């Protein structure tokens, strides 16, 4: 507003006169509290406030609502959310509810009414975060959200109705510690599926029965379930470009096998990014078909919890790398107790070195190195076989003997390099309190 117009009392409200789509974008980026304040200042914004299609009740909302109270009353929070939904006019496209543990709102039954409300208002993006150890049973009204495109649930229980055929437009699903109690399909349009420490995954078999549109698939299992990944799922995922299979290691003998990697990756001709974690690489025999058939589209490879305490895993990792001629980025985290008294036999790795040329690999990161012979031999092979290498980052475990650190550093400097511009960064892992 110009100063002359302001002094004469004829100031123009240029913000309120902006196009409605611009004002919608502004409201979308404001918290509910701030959007409500805008409604108090102007009748124009008051009308926009009650039609705002993006309702986000996150931790910021509850912290401002409770204003530092240690034991806020759940009835107050519930009443405010119910009043906002009651006054709302028009569709609700985005609904986020991050239930705070301190408010005991996770025990409130009004959540069922809220989900039923948004199911009738065309919700497309639904995110529900439950911090309680007891899973929240999702009401059946969720399965009537016909316009749903994105679904994110944490610590919930999914009990789909019988003969539920899936959602029509759902393209993205993220489930964190969700319990699935019945046969479940998210629909044929699903493109991205993330399962983090979920139980009852065997009920998802119908999602993989026929050819589907999945391009991203991430499955992470942990201590809460003992289920193995069903390799039969991967027979109908030809479009996957990003695959992540992660098994947490809580005990040394908890590693599970991939008995047939060819069956796992054979149908994924478009795969660009691959993460494997918690699997015993010793099950990758040198004559495995996938190691002979190049994965031409693979550019990013992440291997978690590889065991380099002997030359076994080293050999299989190198075979996997050799089968990826267009690899550009490689990340390896090491796992396993080191037997320093054992002199590993590395003579059989010479054959791999003779014909191993990775002329696309640019960045390599190795986490958890301890300086054993297999580890250093792996670094040596990489430096000799990667003319395109730009950066090699080695995250070393802290050592008590400075002379041993000096010896490792000297060995690294003496290794021949195929790339004249290769830079080696050696950094110690910094352990914070609580790390294990």
Coordinates of N, CA, C and O in Angstrom, one line a residue, residues 254-427:
X254 N 20.7 -64.0 12.7 CA 19.4 -63.6 12.2 C 19.4 -63.3 10.7 O 18.5 -62.9 10.2
X255 N 20.6 -63.5 10.1 CA 20.7 -63.2 8.6 C 19.9 -64.2 7.8 O 19.9 -65.4 8.1
X256 N 19.1 -63.8 6.9 CA 18.3 -64.7 6.0 C 19.0 -64.7 4.6 O 19.8 -63.9 4.2
X257 N 18.6 -65.8 4.0 CA 19.3 -66.1 2.7 C 18.5 -65.6 1.5 O 17.2 -65.6 1.5
X258 N 19.1 -65.3 0.4 CA 18.5 -65.2 -0.9 C 19.0 -66.3 -1.7 O 20.1 -66.3 -2.1
X259 N 18.2 -67.4 -1.8 CA 18.7 -68.6 -2.4 C 18.6 -68.5 -4.0 O 19.3 -69.2 -4.6
X260 N 17.9 -67.5 -4.5 CA 17.8 -67.4 -5.9 C 17.7 -65.9 -6.3 O 16.6 -65.4 -6.5
X261 N 18.8 -65.2 -6.4 CA 18.7 -63.8 -6.7 C 18.2 -63.6 -8.2 O 17.6 -62.6 -8.5
X262 N 18.4 -64.6 -9.0 CA 18.0 -64.5 -10.4 C 16.4 -64.4 -10.4 O 15.9 -63.6 -11.2
X263 N 15.8 -65.1 -9.5 CA 14.3 -65.0 -9.4 C 13.9 -63.7 -8.9 O 12.8 -63.2 -9.3
X264 N 14.7 -63.1 -8.1 CA 14.4 -61.8 -7.5 C 14.5 -60.7 -8.5 O 13.6 -59.8 -8.6
X265 N 15.5 -60.7 -9.3 CA 15.8 -59.6 -10.2 C 15.6 -59.9 -11.7 O 15.7 -59.0 -12.5
X266 N 15.3 -61.1 -12.0 CA 15.2 -61.5 -13.4 C 14.2 -60.8 -14.2 O 14.3 -60.6 -15.4
X267 N 13.1 -60.4 -13.5 CA 12.0 -59.8 -14.2 C 12.1 -58.2 -14.2 O 11.2 -57.6 -14.7
X268 N 13.1 -57.7 -13.5 CA 13.2 -56.3 -13.4 C 14.2 -55.7 -14.4 O 15.3 -55.4 -14.0
X269 N 13.8 -55.6 -15.6 CA 14.7 -55.1 -16.6 C 15.0 -53.6 -16.6 O 15.8 -53.1 -17.3
X270 N 14.2 -52.9 -15.8 CA 14.3 -51.4 -15.8 C 15.0 -50.9 -14.5 O 15.0 -49.7 -14.2
X271 N 15.4 -51.8 -13.6 CA 15.9 -51.4 -12.3 C 17.0 -50.4 -12.4 O 18.0 -50.7 -13.1
X272 N 16.9 -49.3 -11.7 CA 17.9 -48.3 -11.7 C 18.7 -48.1 -10.3 O 19.8 -47.8 -10.3
X273 N 17.9 -48.4 -9.2 CA 18.5 -48.3 -7.9 C 18.1 -49.6 -7.1 O 17.0 -50.0 -7.1
X274 N 19.1 -50.2 -6.5 CA 19.0 -51.4 -5.8 C 19.6 -51.3 -4.4 O 20.8 -50.9 -4.3
X275 N 18.8 -51.7 -3.4 CA 19.4 -51.7 -2.0 C 19.1 -53.1 -1.4 O 18.0 -53.6 -1.4
X276 N 20.2 -53.8 -1.0 CA 20.1 -55.1 -0.3 C 20.7 -54.9 1.1 O 21.8 -54.5 1.2
X277 N 20.0 -55.4 2.1 CA 20.5 -55.3 3.4 C 20.1 -56.4 4.3 O 18.9 -56.8 4.3
X278 N 21.0 -57.0 5.1 CA 20.7 -58.0 6.0 C 20.6 -59.4 5.4 O 20.1 -60.4 6.0
X279 N 21.1 -59.6 4.1 CA 21.1 -60.8 3.4 C 22.5 -61.4 3.4 O 23.4 -60.7 3.3
X280 N 22.5 -62.7 3.5 CA 23.8 -63.4 3.4 C 24.3 -63.5 1.9 O 23.7 -64.2 1.1
X281 N 25.3 -62.8 1.6 CA 25.8 -62.8 0.2 C 26.4 -64.1 -0.2 O 26.7 -64.3 -1.3
X282 N 26.7 -64.9 0.8 CA 27.3 -66.2 0.5 C 26.3 -67.1 -0.4 O 26.8 -68.0 -1.0
X283 N 25.0 -66.7 -0.3 CA 24.1 -67.5 -1.1 C 24.1 -67.1 -2.6 O 23.5 -67.7 -3.4
X284 N 24.9 -66.1 -2.9 CA 25.1 -65.7 -4.3 C 26.2 -66.5 -4.9 O 27.4 -66.1 -4.9
X285 N 25.9 -67.7 -5.4 CA 27.0 -68.5 -6.0 C 27.6 -67.9 -7.2 O 26.9 -67.1 -7.9
X286 N 28.8 -68.2 -7.5 CA 29.5 -67.5 -8.6 C 28.9 -67.8 -10.0 O 29.1 -67.1 -10.9
X287 N 28.1 -68.9 -10.0 CA 27.4 -69.3 -11.3 C 26.0 -68.8 -11.4 O 25.2 -69.2 -12.2
X288 N 25.6 -68.0 -10.4 CA 24.2 -67.4 -10.4 C 24.0 -66.7 -11.7 O 24.8 -65.9 -12.2
X289 N 22.8 -66.9 -12.3 CA 22.5 -66.4 -13.6 C 22.6 -64.9 -13.7 O 23.1 -64.3 -14.6
X290 N 22.1 -64.2 -12.6 CA 22.0 -62.8 -12.6 C 23.4 -62.2 -12.6 O 23.7 -61.0 -13.1
X291 N 24.5 -62.9 -12.1 CA 25.8 -62.4 -12.1 C 26.4 -62.5 -13.5 O 27.4 -61.9 -13.8
X292 N 25.8 -63.4 -14.4 CA 26.3 -63.5 -15.7 C 25.6 -62.6 -16.7 O 26.1 -62.2 -17.7
X293 N 24.3 -62.3 -16.4 CA 23.5 -61.4 -17.2 C 23.6 -60.0 -16.7 O 23.2 -59.7 -15.6
X294 N 24.2 -59.1 -17.5 CA 24.4 -57.7 -17.0 C 23.1 -57.0 -16.7 O 22.1 -57.1 -17.4
X295 N 23.1 -56.2 -15.6 CA 22.0 -55.4 -15.2 C 22.3 -54.0 -15.8 O 22.9 -53.1 -15.1
X296 N 22.0 -53.8 -17.1 CA 22.5 -52.6 -17.8 C 21.9 -51.3 -17.3 O 22.5 -50.3 -17.5
X297 N 20.7 -51.4 -16.7 CA 20.1 -50.1 -16.2 C 20.4 -49.7 -14.8 O 20.1 -48.6 -14.4
X298 N 21.1 -50.6 -14.1 CA 21.4 -50.3 -12.7 C 22.5 -49.2 -12.5 O 23.6 -49.4 -13.1
X299 N 22.2 -48.1 -11.9 CA 23.2 -47.0 -11.7 C 23.5 -46.8 -10.2 O 24.6 -46.2 -9.9
X300 N 22.7 -47.2 -9.3 CA 22.9 -47.0 -7.9 C 22.7 -48.3 -7.1 O 21.7 -48.9 -7.2
X301 N 23.8 -48.7 -6.4 CA 23.8 -49.9 -5.7 C 24.1 -49.7 -4.2 O 25.2 -49.1 -3.9
X302 N 23.2 -50.1 -3.3 CA 23.5 -50.0 -1.9 C 23.5 -51.4 -1.2 O 22.5 -52.1 -1.4
X303 N 24.5 -51.7 -0.6 CA 24.6 -53.0 0.1 C 24.9 -52.8 1.6 O 25.9 -52.2 2.0
X304 N 23.9 -53.1 2.4 CA 24.0 -52.9 3.8 C 24.3 -54.2 4.5 O 23.9 -55.3 4.2
X305 N 25.1 -54.1 5.6 CA 25.5 -55.2 6.4 C 26.2 -56.3 5.7 O 25.9 -57.5 5.8
X306 N 27.1 -56.0 4.9 CA 28.0 -57.0 4.2 C 29.1 -57.4 5.2 O 29.6 -56.6 6.0
X307 N 29.4 -58.7 5.1 CA 30.4 -59.2 6.0 C 31.8 -59.4 5.3 O 31.9 -60.3 4.5
X308 N 32.7 -58.5 5.6 CA 34.0 -58.5 5.0 C 35.1 -59.1 6.0 O 36.3 -58.8 5.8
X309 N 34.6 -59.9 7.0 CA 35.6 -60.4 7.9 C 36.4 -61.5 7.3 O 37.4 -61.9 7.8
X310 N 36.0 -62.0 6.1 CA 36.8 -63.0 5.3 C 36.6 -62.6 3.9 O 35.9 -61.6 3.5
X311 N 37.1 -63.4 3.0 CA 37.1 -63.0 1.5 C 35.8 -63.5 0.9 O 35.6 -63.2 -0.3
X312 N 34.9 -64.2 1.6 CA 33.7 -64.7 1.0 C 32.8 -63.7 0.4 O 32.5 -63.6 -0.8
X313 N 32.3 -62.8 1.3 CA 31.4 -61.7 0.9 C 32.0 -60.8 -0.1 O 31.4 -60.3 -1.0
X314 N 33.3 -60.6 0.1 CA 34.0 -59.7 -0.8 C 33.9 -60.2 -2.3 O 33.7 -59.5 -3.2
X315 N 34.1 -61.5 -2.4 CA 34.0 -62.1 -3.8 C 32.6 -61.9 -4.4 O 32.5 -61.5 -5.6
X316 N 31.6 -62.1 -3.6 CA 30.2 -62.0 -4.1 C 29.8 -60.6 -4.4 O 29.1 -60.3 -5.4
X317 N 30.3 -59.7 -3.6 CA 30.0 -58.2 -3.8 C 30.7 -57.8 -5.1 O 30.1 -57.1 -6.0
X318 N 31.9 -58.2 -5.4 CA 32.6 -57.9 -6.6 C 31.9 -58.5 -7.8 O 31.8 -57.8 -8.9
X319 N 31.4 -59.7 -7.7 CA 30.6 -60.3 -8.8 C 29.4 -59.5 -9.1 O 29.0 -59.3 -10.3
X320 N 28.7 -59.0 -8.0 CA 27.5 -58.2 -8.2 C 27.8 -56.9 -8.9 O 27.1 -56.4 -9.8
X321 N 28.9 -56.3 -8.5 CA 29.4 -55.0 -9.1 C 29.7 -55.2 -10.6 O 29.4 -54.4 -11.5
X322 N 30.4 -56.3 -10.9 CA 30.8 -56.6 -12.3 C 29.6 -56.8 -13.2 O 29.7 -56.5 -14.4
X323 N 28.5 -57.3 -12.6 CA 27.3 -57.5 -13.4 C 26.5 -56.2 -13.7 O 25.5 -56.2 -14.3
X324 N 27.0 -55.0 -13.2 CA 26.4 -53.7 -13.3 C 27.3 -52.8 -14.1 O 28.0 -51.9 -13.4
X325 N 27.4 -52.9 -15.4 CA 28.5 -52.1 -16.1 C 28.2 -50.6 -16.1 O 29.2 -49.8 -16.4
X326 N 27.0 -50.2 -15.9 CA 26.7 -48.7 -15.9 C 26.5 -48.1 -14.5 O 25.9 -47.1 -14.3
X327 N 27.1 -48.8 -13.5 CA 27.0 -48.4 -12.1 C 27.7 -47.0 -11.9 O 28.9 -46.9 -12.4
X328 N 27.1 -46.1 -11.3 CA 27.6 -44.8 -11.0 C 27.9 -44.5 -9.5 O 28.8 -43.8 -9.2
X329 N 27.1 -45.1 -8.7 CA 27.2 -44.8 -7.3 C 27.1 -46.1 -6.5 O 26.3 -47.0 -6.8
X330 N 28.1 -46.3 -5.6 CA 28.1 -47.5 -4.8 C 28.3 -47.2 -3.3 O 29.1 -46.4 -2.9
X331 N 27.4 -47.8 -2.5 CA 27.5 -47.6 -1.0 C 27.5 -49.0 -0.4 O 26.6 -49.8 -0.7
X332 N 28.4 -49.2 0.5 CA 28.5 -50.4 1.3 C 28.7 -50.2 2.7 O 29.6 -49.4 3.1
X333 N 27.9 -50.7 3.6 CA 28.1 -50.7 5.0 C 28.5 -52.1 5.5 O 27.9 -53.1 5.1
X334 N 29.5 -52.2 6.3 CA 30.1 -53.4 6.7 C 29.5 -53.9 8.1 O 29.3 -53.0 9.0
X335 N 29.4 -55.2 8.2 CA 28.9 -55.7 9.5 C 29.6 -57.0 9.8 O 30.1 -57.7 8.9
X336 N 29.8 -57.3 11.1 CA 30.3 -58.6 11.5 C 31.6 -58.4 12.3 O 32.3 -57.4 12.2
X337 N 31.8 -59.3 13.2 CA 33.0 -59.3 14.1 C 34.2 -59.7 13.3 O 34.1 -60.5 12.4
X338 N 35.3 -59.0 13.5 CA 36.5 -59.2 12.7 C 37.4 -60.2 13.5 O 37.7 -60.0 14.7
X339 N 37.8 -61.2 12.8 CA 38.8 -62.2 13.4 C 40.1 -61.8 12.9 O 40.6 -62.2 11.8
X340 N 40.8 -61.0 13.7 CA 42.1 -60.5 13.2 C 43.2 -61.5 13.1 O 44.2 -61.3 12.5
X341 N 43.0 -62.6 13.8 CA 44.1 -63.7 13.8 C 44.0 -64.5 12.6 O 44.9 -65.3 12.3
X342 N 42.9 -64.4 11.8 CA 42.7 -65.2 10.6 C 43.3 -64.5 9.4 O 43.0 -63.4 9.1
X343 N 44.2 -65.1 8.7 CA 44.9 -64.6 7.5 C 44.0 -65.0 6.3 O 44.2 -66.2 5.8
X344 N 43.2 -64.2 5.8 CA 42.3 -64.5 4.7 C 43.0 -64.8 3.5 O 44.0 -64.2 3.1
X345 N 42.5 -65.8 2.7 CA 43.1 -66.2 1.5 C 42.5 -65.4 0.4 O 41.3 -65.6 0.1
X346 N 43.2 -64.5 -0.2 CA 42.7 -63.6 -1.3 C 43.2 -63.9 -2.6 O 43.0 -63.1 -3.6
X347 N 43.9 -65.1 -2.8 CA 44.4 -65.4 -4.1 C 43.4 -65.5 -5.2 O 43.7 -65.2 -6.4
X348 N 42.2 -66.0 -4.8 CA 41.2 -66.3 -5.9 C 40.6 -65.0 -6.4 O 39.8 -65.0 -7.4
X349 N 40.9 -63.8 -5.8 CA 40.3 -62.6 -6.3 C 41.1 -62.0 -7.5 O 40.7 -61.0 -8.1
X350 N 42.3 -62.6 -7.7 CA 43.1 -62.1 -8.9 C 42.4 -62.2 -10.2 O 42.5 -61.3 -11.0
X351 N 41.6 -63.3 -10.4 CA 40.9 -63.5 -11.6 C 39.8 -62.4 -11.8 O 39.6 -62.0 -12.9
X352 N 39.2 -61.9 -10.7 CA 38.2 -60.9 -10.9 C 38.9 -59.6 -11.3 O 38.3 -58.8 -12.0
X353 N 40.1 -59.3 -10.8 CA 40.8 -58.1 -11.1 C 41.2 -58.0 -12.5 O 41.2 -56.9 -13.1
X354 N 41.5 -59.1 -13.2 CA 42.0 -59.1 -14.5 C 41.1 -58.5 -15.6 O 41.5 -57.8 -16.5
X355 N 39.8 -58.7 -15.4 CA 38.8 -58.2 -16.4 C 37.8 -57.3 -15.8 O 36.7 -57.1 -16.4
X356 N 38.0 -56.7 -14.7 CA 37.1 -55.8 -14.0 C 37.4 -54.4 -14.4 O 38.4 -53.8 -13.9
X357 N 36.6 -53.8 -15.2 CA 36.7 -52.4 -15.6 C 35.3 -51.7 -15.4 O 34.4 -52.1 -16.1
X358 N 35.3 -50.8 -14.5 CA 34.0 -50.1 -14.2 C 34.2 -48.6 -14.6 O 34.7 -47.8 -13.9
X359 N 33.9 -48.4 -15.9 CA 34.3 -47.1 -16.5 C 33.1 -46.0 -16.3 O 33.2 -45.0 -16.9
X360 N 32.1 -46.4 -15.5 CA 31.0 -45.4 -15.2 C 31.0 -45.0 -13.8 O 30.3 -44.0 -13.4
X361 N 31.6 -45.8 -12.9 CA 31.5 -45.6 -11.5 C 32.3 -44.4 -11.1 O 33.5 -44.2 -11.3
X362 N 31.6 -43.4 -10.4 CA 32.1 -42.1 -10.0 C 32.3 -41.9 -8.5 O 33.2 -41.3 -8.1
X363 N 31.3 -42.4 -7.8 CA 31.3 -42.2 -6.3 C 31.1 -43.5 -5.6 O 30.2 -44.3 -5.9
X364 N 32.0 -43.7 -4.6 CA 32.0 -44.9 -3.7 C 32.1 -44.5 -2.3 O 32.9 -43.6 -1.9
X365 N 31.2 -45.1 -1.4 CA 31.3 -44.8 0.0 C 31.2 -46.1 0.8 O 30.3 -47.0 0.5
X366 N 32.2 -46.4 1.6 CA 32.2 -47.6 2.4 C 32.2 -47.2 3.9 O 33.0 -46.4 4.4
X367 N 31.2 -47.7 4.6 CA 31.0 -47.3 6.0 C 31.3 -48.5 6.9 O 30.9 -49.6 6.7
X368 N 32.1 -48.2 8.0 CA 32.3 -49.2 9.0 C 33.6 -50.0 8.7 O 33.7 -51.2 9.2
X369 N 34.6 -49.5 8.0 CA 35.8 -50.2 7.7 C 36.6 -50.3 9.0 O 36.6 -49.5 9.9
X370 N 37.4 -51.5 9.1 CA 38.2 -51.7 10.3 C 39.7 -51.9 9.9 O 40.5 -52.0 10.8
X371 N 40.0 -52.0 8.6 CA 41.3 -52.2 8.1 C 41.8 -53.6 7.9 O 43.0 -53.9 7.9
X372 N 40.9 -54.5 7.8 CA 41.2 -55.9 7.5 C 41.8 -56.1 6.1 O 41.5 -55.2 5.2
X373 N 42.4 -57.2 5.9 CA 43.0 -57.5 4.5 C 41.9 -57.5 3.4 O 42.1 -56.9 2.4
X374 N 40.8 -58.2 3.7 CA 39.7 -58.2 2.6 C 39.2 -56.8 2.3 O 39.0 -56.5 1.1
X375 N 39.1 -56.0 3.3 CA 38.6 -54.6 3.1 C 39.6 -53.8 2.3 O 39.2 -53.1 1.3
X376 N 40.8 -53.9 2.6 CA 41.8 -53.1 1.9 C 42.0 -53.7 0.5 O 42.3 -52.9 -0.5
X377 N 41.9 -55.0 0.3 CA 42.0 -55.6 -1.0 C 40.8 -55.1 -1.9 O 41.0 -54.8 -3.1
X378 N 39.7 -54.9 -1.3 CA 38.5 -54.4 -2.0 C 38.7 -53.0 -2.5 O 38.5 -52.7 -3.7
X379 N 39.3 -52.2 -1.6 CA 39.6 -50.8 -2.0 C 40.6 -50.8 -3.1 O 40.5 -50.0 -4.1
X380 N 41.6 -51.6 -3.0 CA 42.7 -51.7 -4.0 C 42.1 -52.0 -5.4 O 42.5 -51.4 -6.4
X381 N 41.2 -53.0 -5.4 CA 40.6 -53.4 -6.7 C 39.8 -52.3 -7.3 O 39.8 -52.1 -8.5
X382 N 39.1 -51.6 -6.4 CA 38.2 -50.5 -6.9 C 39.1 -49.4 -7.5 O 38.8 -48.9 -8.6
X383 N 40.2 -49.0 -6.9 CA 41.1 -48.0 -7.4 C 41.7 -48.4 -8.7 O 41.9 -47.5 -9.6
X384 N 42.0 -49.6 -8.8 CA 42.7 -50.1 -10.1 C 41.7 -50.3 -11.2 O 42.2 -50.3 -12.4
X385 N 40.4 -50.4 -10.9 CA 39.4 -50.8 -12.0 C 38.4 -49.7 -12.3 O 37.5 -50.0 -13.1
X386 N 38.6 -48.5 -11.8 CA 37.5 -47.5 -12.0 C 38.2 -46.2 -12.6 O 38.5 -45.3 -11.8
X387 N 38.4 -46.1 -13.9 CA 39.0 -44.9 -14.4 C 38.2 -43.7 -14.3 O 38.7 -42.6 -14.5
X388 N 36.9 -43.8 -14.0 CA 36.0 -42.7 -13.9 C 35.8 -42.2 -12.5 O 35.0 -41.3 -12.3
X389 N 36.5 -42.9 -11.6 CA 36.2 -42.6 -10.1 C 36.6 -41.1 -9.8 O 37.7 -40.6 -10.2
X390 N 35.7 -40.5 -9.1 CA 36.0 -39.1 -8.6 C 36.1 -39.0 -7.1 O 37.0 -38.3 -6.6
X391 N 35.3 -39.8 -6.4 CA 35.4 -39.7 -4.9 C 35.2 -41.1 -4.3 O 34.3 -41.9 -4.6
X392 N 36.2 -41.4 -3.4 CA 36.1 -42.6 -2.6 C 36.1 -42.2 -1.1 O 37.1 -41.7 -0.6
X393 N 35.0 -42.4 -0.4 CA 34.9 -42.0 1.0 C 34.9 -43.2 1.9 O 34.1 -44.1 1.7
X394 N 35.8 -43.3 2.8 CA 36.0 -44.4 3.7 C 35.7 -43.9 5.1 O 36.4 -43.1 5.7
X395 N 34.6 -44.5 5.7 CA 34.3 -44.2 7.1 C 34.8 -45.3 7.9 O 34.4 -46.4 7.9
X396 N 35.9 -45.0 8.7 CA 36.6 -46.0 9.5 C 36.1 -46.0 10.9 O 35.7 -45.0 11.5
X397 N 36.1 -47.2 11.5 CA 35.8 -47.4 12.9 C 37.0 -46.8 13.7 O 38.2 -46.9 13.3
X398 N 36.7 -46.1 14.8 CA 37.8 -45.5 15.6 C 38.8 -46.6 16.1 O 38.4 -47.7 16.4
X399 N 40.1 -46.3 16.1 CA 41.1 -47.3 16.4 C 41.9 -46.8 17.6 O 42.1 -45.6 17.8
X400 N 42.3 -47.7 18.5 CA 43.1 -47.4 19.7 C 44.6 -47.2 19.4 O 45.3 -46.6 20.1
X401 N 45.0 -47.8 18.3 CA 46.5 -47.8 17.9 C 46.7 -46.8 16.8 O 46.4 -47.1 15.6
X402 N 47.3 -45.6 17.1 CA 47.6 -44.6 16.0 C 48.5 -45.2 15.0 O 48.4 -44.8 13.8
X403 N 49.5 -46.1 15.4 CA 50.4 -46.6 14.4 C 49.7 -47.5 13.3 O 50.1 -47.5 12.2
X404 N 48.6 -48.2 13.8 CA 47.9 -49.0 12.8 C 47.1 -48.1 11.9 O 47.0 -48.4 10.7
X405 N 46.6 -47.0 12.3 CA 45.9 -46.0 11.5 C 46.9 -45.5 10.4 O 46.6 -45.3 9.2
X406 N 48.1 -45.2 10.9 CA 49.2 -44.7 10.0 C 49.5 -45.7 8.9 O 49.7 -45.4 7.7
X407 N 49.6 -47.0 9.3 CA 49.9 -48.0 8.3 C 48.8 -48.1 7.3 O 49.1 -48.3 6.1
X408 N 47.5 -48.0 7.7 CA 46.4 -48.1 6.7 C 46.5 -46.9 5.8 O 46.3 -47.1 4.5
X409 N 46.7 -45.7 6.3 CA 46.8 -44.6 5.5 C 47.9 -44.7 4.5 O 47.8 -44.3 3.3
X410 N 49.1 -45.2 4.9 CA 50.2 -45.4 3.9 C 49.9 -46.4 2.8 O 50.2 -46.1 1.7
X411 N 49.2 -47.4 3.2 CA 48.8 -48.4 2.2 C 47.9 -47.8 1.2 O 48.0 -48.1 -0.1
X412 N 46.9 -47.0 1.6 CA 46.0 -46.3 0.7 C 46.7 -45.4 -0.3 O 46.4 -45.3 -1.5
X413 N 47.7 -44.7 0.2 CA 48.4 -43.8 -0.7 C 49.3 -44.5 -1.7 O 49.5 -44.0 -2.8
X414 N 49.7 -45.7 -1.4 CA 50.5 -46.5 -2.3 C 49.8 -47.3 -3.4 O 50.3 -47.7 -4.4
X415 N 48.4 -47.4 -3.2 CA 47.7 -48.2 -4.1 C 47.6 -47.5 -5.5 O 47.4 -46.2 -5.6
X416 N 47.8 -48.2 -6.6 CA 47.7 -47.5 -7.9 C 46.3 -47.2 -8.2 O 45.3 -47.8 -7.8
X417 N 46.1 -46.1 -9.0 CA 44.8 -45.6 -9.3 C 44.6 -45.5 -10.8 O 45.5 -45.0 -11.5
X418 N 43.5 -46.0 -11.3 CA 43.1 -45.9 -12.7 C 42.7 -44.5 -13.1 O 42.7 -44.1 -14.2
X419 N 42.2 -43.8 -12.1 CA 41.7 -42.4 -12.3 C 42.6 -41.4 -11.7 O 42.9 -41.5 -10.5
X420 N 43.1 -40.4 -12.5 CA 44.0 -39.4 -12.0 C 43.3 -38.4 -11.1 O 44.0 -37.7 -10.4
X421 N 42.0 -38.3 -11.2 CA 41.3 -37.3 -10.4 C 40.6 -37.9 -9.2 O 39.8 -37.2 -8.5
X422 N 40.8 -39.2 -8.9 CA 40.2 -39.8 -7.8 C 40.6 -39.2 -6.5 O 41.8 -39.1 -6.2
X423 N 39.7 -38.8 -5.6 CA 40.0 -38.2 -4.3 C 39.5 -39.2 -3.2 O 38.4 -39.7 -3.3
X424 N 40.4 -39.5 -2.3 CA 40.1 -40.4 -1.2 C 39.9 -39.5 0.1 O 40.7 -38.7 0.5
X425 N 38.7 -39.7 0.7 CA 38.4 -39.1 2.0 C 38.3 -40.1 3.1 O 37.5 -41.1 3.0
X426 N 39.2 -40.0 4.1 CA 39.2 -41.0 5.2 C 38.7 -40.3 6.4 O 39.3 -39.3 6.9
X427 N 37.6 -40.7 7.0 CA 37.0 -40.1 8.2 C 36.6 -41.1 9.2 O 36.1 -42.2 8.8

